[in-house]
Amino acid sequence: MEKKVEQFDVVIIGGGAAGLTAAIYCGRARLKTLLIEKSLIGGLATYTNEIENYPGFPDGTTGLELMDLFHKQAKKFGVKFKLTDVKGVTLEKDKKVVETFRVNYEAKVVIVASGGKPRLTGAKNEEDYLYDKGISFCATCDAAANTDKTVMVIGSGDAAIEEGIFLTKFAKKSYCICNARSRKDGL
Ligand SMILES: Cc1cc2nc3c(=O)[nH]c(=O)nc-3n(C[C@H](O)[C@H](O)[C@H](O)COP(=O)(O)OP(=O)(O)OC[C@H]3O[C@@H](n4cnc5c(N)ncnc54)[C@H](O)[C@@H]3O)c2cc1C
């Protein structure tokens, strides 16, 4: 079956904070803009109930609330949203193509804002404790929630040590765990 083709000035892949910010700028610049998100508009930030470092929110806010505001602001500027998975892109030619199950979107510009995925250690039952259930991936985000607790940073690169040092300002005790296998295993 021949796929439907639709045309835009800009297609943004990913509806997290980065994609929505790009959408607000593109929409406000009066570019015909499409944002494609495969799961939840708002991305990773929607996993947190407490965002305290965003300017303009002296009492803090939740990830869902903040991302809902980003979404509303982008919609206000006429950005179109499509909930589907991007299956492929062709970026070499002037006319870029973003491929989804039913439609191929052609655009002058494609912005990839598909985010990052935290790398897990593979420890037993780890999946049950992710994000705000005990295992965090961002000290800047979650250090305050660990005030006066004992925390453990797993990893051995610069980032792990930086996170560990940051945590010392909040946690009662901060351990940094590394072993000789870390580098080989990519931890
Ligand atoms: C528990 C938790 C607490 C946090 N707390 C804070 C905080 O307090 N303060 C702070 O500043 N930051 C915080 N963060 C970090 C913040 O959430 C991230 O920095 C932010 O989400 C990154 O935004 P992003 O748009 O780059 O990526 P993401 O939010 O990961 O968004 C990328 C989006 O792209 C979509 N996508 C990927 N591939 C495709 C595809 N093929 N087709 C269509 N869509 C696709 C994904 O579904 C996703 O929605 C926290 C994160 C977590 C998990």
XYZ file of C-alpha atoms and ligand atoms in Angstrom:
240
model
C 0.000 0.000 0.000
C 1.297 3.445 -0.984
C 1.946 5.606 2.079
C 0.333 8.981 2.527
C 2.762 11.922 2.304
C 2.414 15.154 4.305
C 4.632 18.216 4.161
C 5.945 20.477 6.923
C 8.654 23.072 7.361
C 9.898 21.343 10.497
C 9.345 17.876 11.929
C 10.432 17.341 15.537
C 10.998 13.787 16.774
C 10.320 13.503 20.517
C 7.903 15.328 22.776
C 10.028 15.770 25.908
C 11.266 19.084 27.276
C 13.706 19.549 24.370
C 11.206 18.711 21.616
C 8.475 20.863 23.132
C 10.869 23.791 23.538
C 11.895 23.485 19.887
C 8.203 23.276 18.974
C 7.416 26.532 20.802
C 10.230 28.329 18.970
C 9.329 26.903 15.546
C 5.596 27.499 16.001
C 6.162 31.046 17.157
C 8.393 31.630 14.112
C 5.327 30.680 12.040
C 6.932 27.572 10.618
C 4.558 24.749 9.775
C 5.655 22.378 12.518
C 4.857 18.784 13.411
C 5.979 17.084 16.625
C 5.946 13.277 16.703
C 5.924 11.474 20.057
C 5.756 7.716 20.457
C 4.504 7.539 24.043
C 3.664 10.355 26.460
C 3.924 14.040 25.562
C 6.289 15.447 28.182
C 8.894 12.697 28.049
C 11.036 11.687 31.017
C 10.148 14.746 33.093
C 6.633 13.360 33.556
C 8.129 10.699 35.843
C 8.864 13.178 38.591
C 6.528 14.723 41.134
C 8.921 17.444 42.131
C 10.715 19.940 39.899
C 12.337 22.683 41.943
C 14.988 24.065 39.599
C 12.788 25.533 36.881
C 12.680 29.363 36.858
C 9.257 30.873 37.417
C 8.090 28.235 39.907
C 9.202 29.431 43.369
C 7.081 26.740 45.047
C 8.177 24.012 42.632
C 5.905 22.065 40.315
C 5.384 18.508 39.100
C 6.832 17.168 35.872
C 3.357 16.517 34.483
C 2.176 20.054 35.218
C 5.267 21.657 33.758
C 5.181 19.537 30.598
C 1.461 20.202 30.218
C 2.265 23.923 30.153
C 4.992 23.362 27.526
C 2.457 21.371 25.474
C -0.245 24.055 25.740
C 2.236 26.761 24.764
C 3.336 24.822 21.657
C -0.295 24.151 20.663
C -1.063 27.859 21.052
C 1.492 28.545 18.313
C -0.184 26.100 15.950
C 2.178 23.141 16.299
C 0.604 19.854 15.189
C 1.097 16.715 17.313
C 1.130 13.112 16.178
C 1.332 10.170 18.578
C 3.241 7.492 16.736
C 6.658 5.849 16.543
C 9.218 7.184 14.061
C 10.453 4.151 12.137
C 13.093 5.782 9.958
C 14.530 9.030 8.651
C 16.219 10.110 5.424
C 18.210 13.245 6.048
C 20.689 13.419 3.165
C 18.575 15.322 0.648
C 17.149 18.872 0.815
C 13.728 17.350 1.384
C 14.082 15.231 4.538
C 11.703 12.333 5.158
C 10.438 11.084 8.520
C 8.800 7.706 8.234
C 5.964 6.443 10.427
C 3.694 3.410 10.107
C 1.029 5.088 7.958
C 2.507 8.388 6.776
C 5.796 9.724 5.422
C 6.388 13.310 6.553
C 8.519 15.513 4.325
C 10.254 18.506 5.888
C 12.909 21.113 5.207
C 14.321 20.514 8.684
C 14.149 17.595 11.097
C 14.948 18.120 14.779
C 15.821 14.953 16.638
C 14.934 15.358 20.330
C 14.482 11.696 21.153
C 16.167 11.975 24.560
C 18.437 9.591 26.334
C 17.819 6.370 28.173
C 19.368 5.733 31.584
C 21.698 2.727 31.475
C 20.806 0.131 34.102
C 23.238 -2.053 36.036
C 21.288 -5.274 35.504
C 20.977 -5.850 39.268
C 18.169 -8.133 40.455
C 14.777 -6.364 40.907
C 16.287 -3.061 39.740
C 13.311 -2.364 37.461
C 10.995 -2.194 40.519
C 12.802 0.809 42.012
C 13.483 3.136 39.107
C 13.151 6.934 39.129
C 11.396 8.245 42.225
C 11.164 4.787 43.846
C 14.769 4.786 45.050
C 17.092 4.500 42.045
C 17.811 7.866 40.498
C 19.826 8.907 37.454
C 20.332 12.580 38.204
C 21.812 14.039 41.389
C 20.897 17.609 40.455
C 17.283 16.465 40.081
C 16.946 14.222 43.115
C 19.599 15.151 45.689
C 17.178 17.228 47.767
C 14.835 14.245 48.072
C 17.743 12.354 49.651
C 18.488 14.874 52.376
C 19.956 13.151 55.458
C 19.815 9.733 53.795
C 22.682 7.379 53.000
C 23.129 7.181 49.228
C 25.279 5.110 46.903
C 26.532 6.222 43.491
C 27.250 3.347 41.105
C 29.867 4.136 38.487
C 33.436 5.291 38.252
C 33.737 7.970 35.582
C 33.970 11.732 36.063
C 30.175 12.021 36.014
C 29.783 9.537 38.886
C 32.307 11.391 41.040
C 30.672 14.742 40.257
C 27.275 13.340 41.196
C 28.766 11.914 44.420
C 30.317 15.249 45.391
C 27.040 17.060 44.702
C 25.159 14.566 46.888
C 27.459 15.237 49.872
C 25.677 18.581 50.297
C 22.392 16.789 50.980
C 22.929 13.184 52.003
C 24.120 12.079 55.442
C 26.601 9.742 53.795
C 27.516 9.299 50.137
C 29.277 6.143 48.883
C 30.741 5.834 45.409
C 30.914 2.222 44.229
C 33.214 1.215 41.414
C 34.995 -2.002 40.562
C 37.660 -3.160 38.163
C 35.011 -4.463 35.749
C 33.234 -1.117 35.432
C 35.068 0.135 32.362
C 34.866 -3.163 30.496
C 31.130 -3.443 31.210
C 30.541 0.142 30.150
C 29.257 1.278 33.552
C 12.545 10.947 37.995
C 13.157 12.108 37.227
C 13.274 13.316 37.856
C 13.790 14.416 37.176
N 13.814 15.598 37.825
C 14.294 16.681 37.193
C 14.301 17.951 37.854
O 13.846 18.089 38.983
N 14.822 18.998 37.180
C 15.346 18.872 35.920
O 15.815 19.867 35.359
N 15.337 17.683 35.267
C 14.835 16.603 35.875
N 14.858 15.387 35.233
C 15.520 15.290 33.934
C 14.582 15.686 32.806
O 13.430 14.883 32.869
C 15.340 15.475 31.484
O 16.461 16.317 31.467
C 14.452 15.802 30.312
O 13.334 14.941 30.315
C 15.216 15.638 28.983
O 14.330 16.031 27.978
P 14.468 15.537 26.495
O 13.371 16.175 25.721
O 15.869 15.716 26.030
O 14.275 13.949 26.524
P 13.040 13.050 27.008
O 12.295 13.666 28.114
O 13.628 11.688 27.190
O 12.085 13.041 25.732
C 12.398 12.340 24.552
C 11.088 11.870 23.939
O 11.349 11.330 22.638
C 10.443 10.269 22.429
N 10.973 9.396 21.382
C 12.135 8.685 21.420
N 12.255 7.964 20.288
C 11.157 8.242 19.531
C 10.706 7.780 18.258
N 11.389 6.879 17.529
N 9.527 8.255 17.782
C 8.809 9.159 18.494
N 9.186 9.612 19.721
C 10.342 9.162 20.219
C 10.380 9.571 23.789
O 9.200 8.812 23.909
C 10.414 10.769 24.741
O 9.120 11.182 25.132
C 14.294 14.279 35.845
C 14.187 13.032 35.216
C 13.615 11.969 35.875
C 13.469 10.652 35.160
